[in-house]
Structures are given as structure tokens and as C-alpha cells.
């Protein structure tokens, strides 16, 4: 079932089994109209089965984000701020938090990370001036992508982390989902860092506490479904409608092979209005990050300091 | 079979029958590495069957456009210029040609038309100054889309056509294909105007000689495949691989209904790099249009007059 | 003194005389930290002297806009909404209001108008669906500029006005000021339409009730000072510092001639951060316009309907 | 005379003296319609007087760039490629050249550097695949600006240089000129690195062989004149026209103080069409850089590899 590609742990879990996976704990609740799911992957065997590293995966989900409901935006950015704050190590007043926007600014469904960085309040250069204030040190970078710069994003992040010595790294990335209804409606927050192959841009190197020397929190939102996944699911729906509860795994694999050898394997499925969805989401995620990283400032003060 | 959605007449023809359709003539040839297909729909019955208005549909096709091969770009823009020139009515030295870029500038796969307008040499306001020169009168507009302006694109075009009285209208639009390999590789040129339901933006009113009082030439390139089309085709491939040559039409229709009642019906399939593909194509198509509309100017003179 | 170029009536007045001009009434007051100046030009002789058409000119001014103070933004958009509402003719429930964004989207200091149009809630196409609701009919267009389209902006507006028959036209344009401190801090609202030569884009034809058959309200913000104006003022400051209260008019005119025959005449003076200033101002002005044109909707409802 | 701000060594020289400065050698010639000036600052005293580090400054200048003359573009990018190639250290087949685009992508007159980086062919990640070919290793970064990232551009460059160990660094930056006619018409190439205070973005730290461990070549084009410089020059013109050959230095300094204490000191003078000028220049400079760094590839091969 690994051929069903998703960056969301909750979808890996749903996919693996409608019931339970040993070594995985799942909780669901609701807050202010937002559905929250927390998946803990506790054991290595479970991690292997779900093809996700061990750790905690929190998902915030509401279809009202796609309808651009202002209340839903506020609710999600508020919840995100709280949950990020819970994961942050204590602030020692010196080392900055480093926000990293992964992905390619010039490819719309891969541009969520750079979009968030553009809206993050960077303060590290102001800390001398404001030392006695409530301001906390933050820097923010969009390392670009390999094809554009000739330097892998993770290499850039590692170099900067050596110079800046951040207390925590907050990565933002565009994700792939299995279910297209999660595009623009679901935000995933994890404490596991980034693994090779994850994200719309398909990172080749990990970004974890081991590689950068600081805890790595990652925030992402699905912007695409892979066309191969859609085709596979379309077949599943058909089989189910034929009264055939078990999809023919061999037929699926053959189709996969055919699709992957054609152009389709590389195609993405995305809503027509993905440009607006990504811009919206960048605003919501940046609001959550700014609030979590600057607990001493009001939203209005944060907004006034941006330029 | 109408559920297979495509704006390319050559795909409607391929889809309708592997052999021949009465009232349709098809020719194919090759020029400078570009595959050219011309479909003439001569009769009303054939037009109904293919769901395309009567007229001529010329397709220029080469996979090397997606590889950004400079020779392929030059070959395609040169062929496009020649074929547009063949369709143009004679220049009386007064009435302008009007280039219309349909689609929404802020939705990448729908932005081909505005992108071409941005690169079209508009000269109508210079005609007094340059009257004795080789310059021909051209104006260019991107009428936006309904949701953005509150005025239908076709209403804008009709109003401007009344004021400007063009000798010909050249429409540019983003198209939907059936086969994803045609995205960014195929340009269609027709003399039939634009019909309701066509294009990625799904126009609601026709744009034809009847509605605007001037011949309407249209140029388009596929930028998307509809997700429902892909799912349907995936099923077809599977059926064929099962040794089942006839897809189950009822099952297909049921799937279609399921898909259309879900979010998927509105989703598009597109390459990740669609931003670059649309920008490239806008440059190639604008080069062809500028050359066809300004036969007295060299490419260098056209480029120098742009700003 | 006509060589001091400004689109702000309050600056024409300040410039003409430190005291009073016959046929001009001026009031000043303050509201929520915003300085408001209203200039009424009642007589033809005064209009000629100030080089501005007869009518009312209201100016909202606060340096806190440039500091991106959220309270100042709210105060200005609220005051603007009230003042626009006072100028609007009664809504008959049918004819739309038409918002026109003048200027060139691709020249930053001239792009305020298109930026506002992008943020205006267009509803004219929804009126059948929502007929019994509080929604009012609005359409919005950015007619581009002569060099880009080959059609004068005013020709485009006149054609669309014939088709759409608006009850009122609301023009938005980038302005030139005399005093650079007014860039990004001052909004002017008039009931006089647009005259040739006005705006950063230097319109060649008027846009008035006479030319479009509906009252024309215009809203603008300075984004530039002309370099020739700055040079002239620099000389004035120097003369004053030399204890020479009267600038040498002949010397000024000679300088003007020298400057205008050089490249400088066409140069603009603008803050480095003009991109951010124009985007901010577009948001504030659009908020004021949306609220004035949709008195039955809350800000949240307006925001949710945008896409 | 230091108050006349310019980043062009040729203007510092013109300004310092109409004749000769000890320790400075100047040559001028013409090639293909392009005026070339080479200024060598050989001695420390001269460097102090001109406020520029010792080294070689080559200027390519033609007003036809602003007229978008295609021949002038080709001539300038060809000359630039040759002159950059002369300054490059030998290629050892391993260490990459690193192109650094200084400045802020979102402030038009400061965006030349990021614009060039976007058009530079980055190949470092392809070197394993193409090892035996003519391809040379290049990486390219736009380190952003302090206010956006919280990390100084030069800190970013130093960190990456430690990781990547480039054989040479090629910096591109937007410059300030004294004479507005040099905006968009003049390209300066130096072997001196970047000093604090230089460029439109006003760098705070040097970027030199000492700070990054590799030779630093810098390429820049003026995009602005500072408003204070213009005002000072306007006064100079006036004085000269009054038959007063010597400007009153005291009066100038007083004006300077007045202007710098007002908003004007931070204002820039720039042509209205600066957006188009910067885009054009980015294309020309990138073409020169790509050709110099990839002597084994044709322009068509470079173009085809870009994406």
C-alpha cells in the first residue's frame, strides 16, 4: 500500500487499517469548529509500516478554510500558535528561533514555505536595540531549491544553523495528500523533522535534530494529490461500487507501473484556485508562527513591525 | 463519450473513433520537427458528434517545447505566424487587429491569455505618428474574468469591439486536454471563435463573428486535464489491461457521478512546473502573433518597440 | 507657479497663497488622529488659478499610515467609507457602481488603481442569485494604459459605461504630490472626475459626468513627487536660508527649462519602499470602497465573498 | 565632496576633479557602440579621496540600453562576458563559482541582484551526472536582506562559502549614481568586492577575499539617484547659471542638513519605468555571467538547461 503517497500521518494511518495499528495511538477532538487529530507513532515497526518517522503528528482540519471564512482563519491560527508554543524549547533570551520556508517560490503548489517566510516577523537584527523589551529573536530563510540554486536546501539550512545556532528550527513545507478534500483545509504539525522524499519538492536529505543540532518542528499543508494516487483511488472506488470490496492489488500495481512510466506519474492534481489557497494558508500559518514566537507582542504590534 | 472533456478537436476526433467520422476531414504532416494536424469539421452532424463548431482546427505539436528546446520554440512561433497570417483578412490600413487574452491572470493555468496580451505589441495609439510606415494597427486587451470584474469577458470584448471596430479578433485562451502529454506541447489554431463551456475558465457566452461583427481566430494551448477525465481514463486503461476491450459505460457513468458530486470534479491535473510552462508558451504565442500582425517589422524591431 | 506640479488641491491652495484665494473655501478638522482638509473651489477664476476643476476636494492625512499603524489604517478606511457614502447617488437596486482602477499594473508607483480593483468585491454577476439580499451591484475594471493596450483607458471606460450603465463611477488613481511627506500618508477624495494631465500616468482625456453619463467620484493617493518639483523646491529652501524671501522666478524658470530638457524632467522621487506603500494603500482604499458600496454587509462577510 | 553619493568609481573621479587625481589611472575607449571607461585606483590616498577601495573599475555605458535596442543588449552582454572571463581564476574542475544576488526582491530598485540569480544557470548539483562534459560548476543564491530574514546578507554568504568553498564569488547589486542618465544605461564591473555603505540596500559588512576566502568580483547597475544628491546638483546648476562658478559650500551643507533631517534624505529618484529597466538589466547581466561561467556551452544550450 506504500504506493498511496501522502505526507499526512493521519492518512497513512487511515490507509493502513480502518481499525488499529500496534504502536500507534490516535486521539481526535474538536475545538472552535476545527477537527483535531493527534497521531503518536511510538514504535519502530509502526513507523516502518506507516512510512513515517516516530513522533507526534497533530492535524487541524476545517473545510471552512477553503471557503475563506474569517472565523475559521482566526480559529486555526490561534490553535496553531498554541500547539507550536507547546513544542518550543524554553527561550534563553539569546539563541534565535529559525523559520525555514522549504520549496520553490516560483512553483505555486510548492511555494507555501517561502510565502510563510515572507510574512514572518524577523527580529534577530533588532535584538541589541530592543534587548530589554518583550521581543524575542527570530530569523527566517527561504533556502530555495536545488534546481534554482545548485545548493540543496538542507545544505543551506545546515550552514546557516552553524552560523546562527538557533534554539529551534521551524520548517514550513507544501505537502501531498491522498484525499483532495484536504488541500487547503488541513494543517499538520509534527516534532519529527523532515525526511527524504517528503513534501511537494521531494527533499533528498533529512532535516532533523541530528543534522542541525536543534529540535526541528515542521508545519505543512497539502497543496496537491499525486495523479498516480488519484488514479489508484479512482480504481478503488470503482471496485467498491462493483460490489468488489477488495481492490485487485496486482491490477493496481500494473496500473501504477503504466502510469509511472507515462507522464502522469509526475502530474499533480490541484484546485484551479491553488494560487489563492496558498496565499491564504501562508497568511494563516505565519500568523500562528508569529504569535507563538512572540508571546510578548499583540497581533497589532506584530503587524506594525512587519515591512 | 461526451464526458471525456477536451478543447482540442484532434482529441475529440481520436476519441470519437479510431477510424473516420463522416463530415470530418483530417490531414497530418510534419514541418521542422513539428507535427501538424488539420481537422476540418464540414457538417453539422459531425459538429454535434464531436461537440465542436464547424470550421478548421490546426494543431502544432512537439514534445520539445516542454524541454524548452530553443529550436523548437522558433519553429513553432514561425509556423504559428504563417498559419495566423493565412487566416487574417486583408489589412485596409485603418481598422486594427484586436488581440484578446481570455482567462484569469491570477490563476496560473488560466493565465495564458493575459500573458500573451502582456507580450503583444500594441500600436493603435501610434498610428498617427507612424502613418506612412510599415506599422499596422493592433490593440490588445485582457478582459479579466467574471468573478473578478463583475462583467463577463465577452461583454467587455463586445463593448470594446463596438468602439474600436476591429478588422479581426484574435483570442488566446488556456485549454483543457484529454491527454496530459499535450499540456505545454500543443497549440491549437481555429477560425471558429469561442463557444460556451470552452477553455479552462469555462466561458458562458460565445465570441464569434455574429456576436462581435468581425472574424474571430482563436489560439490556445492545453494547460490542464480535468481530474474526472483522468480518473475515467485510468479506468479505461485498467479495463484494457484486464483484457476487457470495452469499458463498462454504466460503471464509468456511475464513477463520473460520484466524482462530480465530490470535490474531484473541479480539480485539475497539471504539471508541477505549470508556471514556467505558461510563461514560455505566452512568449512563443506572442512571438507568432506579433510576427503575423506586423509583417513589415523584423523581430528585432518588434522587440525594440515593446515596453 | 504652475510649474509646481501637484494633483492635491490642498497643495495647490497652499502654494497659491499662504492666506486666502477668492472663490475657494477651506476647512480643516481632526477625527481619530486623522487630519481632514476640505477645499471647495467655487468659482471659475479660482479653478484657473489653482489649475483644478471646480468642486469639492477632501483630504485624509496621517503620517501613521507610513508606519503601518493598524489603528490608523482602520481609522482611514472607516472615514473614507463614510465620505464616499456621502457622495454616492441613491441606489435604485439595479444599476451597478463601477470601480475603475486607472494606471499601469506593471509600474509600481502607477499601480494603485489596479491594486484596488483586485481587492474590490465585484457582485454584478451575482445579482440574480442574491436579488432579495443586502448585496448591491458592483463591477470593477482596470483598463490598463495606452502603451500596453493601444486603447486609451478613458475609451475603455466609456465603452464599458455604455454597456453597463453604472449609477456612479469611482475612479482610483496614483497621484503626484509636491511634498514628499504626503506620499503614502494622504488620500484625496473628489467629486470632480479626472482631468487631462492628472495622475502619475498623465491621462490624455477627461473622465467626467459629461463623458460617461454618470457622476464620477475619484480617490487617489500620492506615490511620487516629480524630480523637477523637488529641484525647484530645493532652490526655494536655499533662497529662504540665504535670507532671500522671494525666489528668483527667472532663475527658477531657467532651471526648469534646463531640467525638463534633460532626463530629470521625467524622473520621479519616491521612497525605496514604494512597493509596500502601494500594496498597503490599495488594501485601505479597497476596504473603504467595499464598505461604502456594500452597506448591508459586514467586513467579515465582504472578506469571505472575495476570491 | 563626500556628500555627493555615488557607487560608480567613474563618477567619483569626475566629481573629484575635472583633470587628474594622483594614484588614479583612467582609460576610455569604445567598442560596438558601447563606451568603456576603466578606472584604476592604485594608491590608498586616492582611495580615500574617491571613497572607493583600491582596485579596477570597468564601466560599460550606452544610452541605447534604455531604448531596449536588441543590438545594444547583445553588445553589452558580450562585452560583460569577456571582461568577467578575464577576471575569473582558473577553473580546477571542482570548486564552483558562486553567484550572489544582493538586495531585496520586493523593492523594485533594489531587486537587480535577485533578478540575476533567478536567470543564472545553477549546475553544481548536476556535476556528478555531467562530469565528463563541458559543464562547469555554478551555484547561485539571493541571500535576502536584513529586515526580511534577520540575518545579514553577508553572514549568509560567509556561511554558504564555508560549506561550498567557491573558487570565486560574483556579486550582483543595484547601485546609486550621481547622474540620472546612468540609470539603466551603465554597468560597472570591479575586482574589489563590496564595501559597507555601498549599493541601494546599504550593506553593513564588507564582502571581500578577506571575509569569504575567495576572490570577489562585483557587477552592478545604477537604478537610483539619491534625492539629496539631486537637490545638491540642482543647486550647483543654478549657481553655475547665475555666473557663479563656485558653489557655496556652506549653503550646500546647510541644505544637505535640512534635507537629511527631512524625509527627502531617504527618498530616491528613479524613472517611472524602473520595473522594466531592472528586468531588462537582469537579463543582460545574467546572459553575460552565464556565458563567462560556461565557456563550453552555446547560448542556446544554456537557455535550454534553464528552468
PDB file of C-alpha atoms in Angstrom, chain B residues 43-160:
ATOM      1  CA  UNK B  43     -21.081  19.139 -41.423  1.00  0.00           C
ATOM      2  CA  UNK B  44     -23.498  19.866 -38.591  1.00  0.00           C
ATOM      3  CA  UNK B  45     -23.924  16.224 -37.649  1.00  0.00           C
ATOM      4  CA  UNK B  46     -20.150  15.834 -37.247  1.00  0.00           C
ATOM      5  CA  UNK B  47     -20.019  19.077 -35.233  1.00  0.00           C
ATOM      6  CA  UNK B  48     -22.676  17.705 -32.875  1.00  0.00           C
ATOM      7  CA  UNK B  49     -20.900  14.370 -32.538  1.00  0.00           C
ATOM      8  CA  UNK B  50     -17.524  15.967 -31.736  1.00  0.00           C
ATOM      9  CA  UNK B  51     -19.119  18.724 -29.649  1.00  0.00           C
ATOM     10  CA  UNK B  52     -17.163  21.372 -31.578  1.00  0.00           C
ATOM     11  CA  UNK B  53     -18.452  24.054 -34.004  1.00  0.00           C
ATOM     12  CA  UNK B  54     -17.913  23.625 -37.759  1.00  0.00           C
ATOM     13  CA  UNK B  55     -14.665  25.005 -39.074  1.00  0.00           C
ATOM     14  CA  UNK B  56     -10.938  24.390 -39.300  1.00  0.00           C
ATOM     15  CA  UNK B  57      -8.718  23.294 -36.397  1.00  0.00           C
ATOM     16  CA  UNK B  58      -4.962  23.277 -36.847  1.00  0.00           C
ATOM     17  CA  UNK B  59      -2.728  21.701 -34.208  1.00  0.00           C
ATOM     18  CA  UNK B  60       1.048  22.249 -33.852  1.00  0.00           C
ATOM     19  CA  UNK B  61       2.636  19.669 -31.589  1.00  0.00           C
ATOM     20  CA  UNK B  62       6.134  18.881 -30.340  1.00  0.00           C
ATOM     21  CA  UNK B  63       7.303  17.414 -27.030  1.00  0.00           C
ATOM     22  CA  UNK B  64      10.471  19.517 -27.366  1.00  0.00           C
ATOM     23  CA  UNK B  65       8.554  22.613 -26.222  1.00  0.00           C
ATOM     24  CA  UNK B  66       8.350  21.129 -22.714  1.00  0.00           C
ATOM     25  CA  UNK B  67      12.106  20.541 -22.828  1.00  0.00           C
ATOM     26  CA  UNK B  68      12.489  24.255 -23.644  1.00  0.00           C
ATOM     27  CA  UNK B  69      14.370  23.498 -26.834  1.00  0.00           C
ATOM     28  CA  UNK B  70      15.166  26.909 -28.422  1.00  0.00           C
ATOM     29  CA  UNK B  71      14.939  25.494 -31.971  1.00  0.00           C
ATOM     30  CA  UNK B  72      11.507  24.058 -31.248  1.00  0.00           C
ATOM     31  CA  UNK B  73      10.352  27.424 -29.902  1.00  0.00           C
ATOM     32  CA  UNK B  74      11.490  29.215 -33.031  1.00  0.00           C
ATOM     33  CA  UNK B  75       9.947  26.555 -35.291  1.00  0.00           C
ATOM     34  CA  UNK B  76       6.579  26.712 -33.516  1.00  0.00           C
ATOM     35  CA  UNK B  77       6.379  30.519 -33.371  1.00  0.00           C
ATOM     36  CA  UNK B  78       7.348  30.688 -37.069  1.00  0.00           C
ATOM     37  CA  UNK B  79       4.708  28.141 -38.112  1.00  0.00           C
ATOM     38  CA  UNK B  80       2.111  29.837 -35.936  1.00  0.00           C
ATOM     39  CA  UNK B  81       2.874  33.207 -37.548  1.00  0.00           C
ATOM     40  CA  UNK B  82       2.419  31.711 -41.032  1.00  0.00           C
ATOM     41  CA  UNK B  83      -0.829  29.979 -40.191  1.00  0.00           C
ATOM     42  CA  UNK B  84      -2.305  33.037 -38.458  1.00  0.00           C
ATOM     43  CA  UNK B  85      -1.292  35.177 -41.456  1.00  0.00           C
ATOM     44  CA  UNK B  86      -3.217  32.801 -43.760  1.00  0.00           C
ATOM     45  CA  UNK B  87      -6.392  33.323 -41.708  1.00  0.00           C
ATOM     46  CA  UNK B  88      -6.170  37.137 -41.449  1.00  0.00           C
ATOM     47  CA  UNK B  89      -8.476  39.284 -43.575  1.00  0.00           C
ATOM     48  CA  UNK B  90      -6.713  41.865 -45.739  1.00  0.00           C
ATOM     49  CA  UNK B  91      -5.439  44.967 -43.941  1.00  0.00           C
ATOM     50  CA  UNK B  92      -7.218  48.117 -45.126  1.00  0.00           C
ATOM     51  CA  UNK B  93      -4.682  50.297 -43.313  1.00  0.00           C
ATOM     52  CA  UNK B  94      -7.233  51.580 -40.815  1.00  0.00           C
ATOM     53  CA  UNK B  95      -9.146  49.098 -38.698  1.00  0.00           C
ATOM     54  CA  UNK B  96      -6.961  47.498 -36.016  1.00  0.00           C
ATOM     55  CA  UNK B  97      -6.493  43.837 -35.231  1.00  0.00           C
ATOM     56  CA  UNK B  98      -7.656  43.220 -31.676  1.00  0.00           C
ATOM     57  CA  UNK B  99      -5.864  40.626 -29.545  1.00  0.00           C
ATOM     58  CA  UNK B 100      -7.991  39.342 -26.653  1.00  0.00           C
ATOM     59  CA  UNK B 101      -6.378  37.444 -23.783  1.00  0.00           C
ATOM     60  CA  UNK B 102      -9.102  35.393 -22.080  1.00  0.00           C
ATOM     61  CA  UNK B 103      -8.683  33.912 -18.600  1.00  0.00           C
ATOM     62  CA  UNK B 104      -7.661  34.961 -15.134  1.00  0.00           C
ATOM     63  CA  UNK B 105      -4.242  36.491 -14.630  1.00  0.00           C
ATOM     64  CA  UNK B 106      -4.120  35.269 -11.025  1.00  0.00           C
ATOM     65  CA  UNK B 107      -4.871  31.559 -11.656  1.00  0.00           C
ATOM     66  CA  UNK B 108      -1.724  30.132 -13.206  1.00  0.00           C
ATOM     67  CA  UNK B 109      -3.228  27.506 -15.548  1.00  0.00           C
ATOM     68  CA  UNK B 110      -5.840  30.068 -16.715  1.00  0.00           C
ATOM     69  CA  UNK B 111      -3.374  32.909 -17.266  1.00  0.00           C
ATOM     70  CA  UNK B 112      -2.073  32.133 -20.767  1.00  0.00           C
ATOM     71  CA  UNK B 113      -4.304  34.757 -22.433  1.00  0.00           C
ATOM     72  CA  UNK B 114      -3.327  37.706 -20.210  1.00  0.00           C
ATOM     73  CA  UNK B 115       0.319  36.583 -20.501  1.00  0.00           C
ATOM     74  CA  UNK B 116       0.162  36.796 -24.296  1.00  0.00           C
ATOM     75  CA  UNK B 117      -1.536  40.221 -24.165  1.00  0.00           C
ATOM     76  CA  UNK B 118       1.296  41.493 -21.939  1.00  0.00           C
ATOM     77  CA  UNK B 119       3.766  40.490 -24.679  1.00  0.00           C
ATOM     78  CA  UNK B 120       1.757  41.743 -27.678  1.00  0.00           C
ATOM     79  CA  UNK B 121       2.971  44.889 -29.443  1.00  0.00           C
ATOM     80  CA  UNK B 122       0.041  47.352 -29.225  1.00  0.00           C
ATOM     81  CA  UNK B 123       0.330  50.093 -31.839  1.00  0.00           C
ATOM     82  CA  UNK B 124      -3.141  51.559 -32.380  1.00  0.00           C
ATOM     83  CA  UNK B 125      -2.232  54.708 -30.433  1.00  0.00           C
ATOM     84  CA  UNK B 126       0.869  55.264 -32.563  1.00  0.00           C
ATOM     85  CA  UNK B 127      -0.792  55.129 -35.977  1.00  0.00           C
ATOM     86  CA  UNK B 128      -0.982  58.906 -36.488  1.00  0.00           C
ATOM     87  CA  UNK B 129       2.682  59.287 -35.740  1.00  0.00           C
ATOM     88  CA  UNK B 130       3.780  56.377 -37.951  1.00  0.00           C
ATOM     89  CA  UNK B 131       1.082  56.553 -40.642  1.00  0.00           C
ATOM     90  CA  UNK B 132       3.419  56.244 -43.622  1.00  0.00           C
ATOM     91  CA  UNK B 133       5.438  53.412 -42.087  1.00  0.00           C
ATOM     92  CA  UNK B 134       5.095  49.645 -42.186  1.00  0.00           C
ATOM     93  CA  UNK B 135       3.396  49.603 -38.808  1.00  0.00           C
ATOM     94  CA  UNK B 136      -0.065  48.024 -38.639  1.00  0.00           C
ATOM     95  CA  UNK B 137      -2.708  48.938 -36.104  1.00  0.00           C
ATOM     96  CA  UNK B 138      -3.057  46.492 -33.189  1.00  0.00           C
ATOM     97  CA  UNK B 139      -4.786  46.779 -29.834  1.00  0.00           C
ATOM     98  CA  UNK B 140      -4.698  44.186 -27.055  1.00  0.00           C
ATOM     99  CA  UNK B 141      -6.908  43.593 -24.035  1.00  0.00           C
ATOM    100  CA  UNK B 142      -7.166  41.137 -21.150  1.00  0.00           C
ATOM    101  CA  UNK B 143     -10.830  41.450 -20.128  1.00  0.00           C
ATOM    102  CA  UNK B 144     -10.427  39.549 -16.848  1.00  0.00           C
ATOM    103  CA  UNK B 145     -12.969  37.119 -15.584  1.00  0.00           C
ATOM    104  CA  UNK B 146     -16.469  37.371 -14.267  1.00  0.00           C
ATOM    105  CA  UNK B 147     -15.651  36.721 -10.636  1.00  0.00           C
ATOM    106  CA  UNK B 148     -13.018  39.431 -10.637  1.00  0.00           C
ATOM    107  CA  UNK B 149     -14.755  42.203 -12.541  1.00  0.00           C
ATOM    108  CA  UNK B 150     -18.477  41.521 -12.336  1.00  0.00           C
ATOM    109  CA  UNK B 151     -18.598  41.923 -16.134  1.00  0.00           C
ATOM    110  CA  UNK B 152     -18.419  38.883 -18.377  1.00  0.00           C
ATOM    111  CA  UNK B 153     -15.287  38.799 -20.529  1.00  0.00           C
ATOM    112  CA  UNK B 154     -17.403  38.535 -23.647  1.00  0.00           C
ATOM    113  CA  UNK B 155     -19.424  41.628 -22.657  1.00  0.00           C
ATOM    114  CA  UNK B 156     -16.149  43.555 -22.300  1.00  0.00           C
ATOM    115  CA  UNK B 157     -14.959  42.353 -25.700  1.00  0.00           C
ATOM    116  CA  UNK B 158     -18.262  43.224 -27.375  1.00  0.00           C
ATOM    117  CA  UNK B 159     -18.218  46.754 -25.882  1.00  0.00           C
ATOM    118  CA  UNK B 160     -14.664  47.390 -26.965  1.00  0.00           C
TER     119      UNK B 160
END
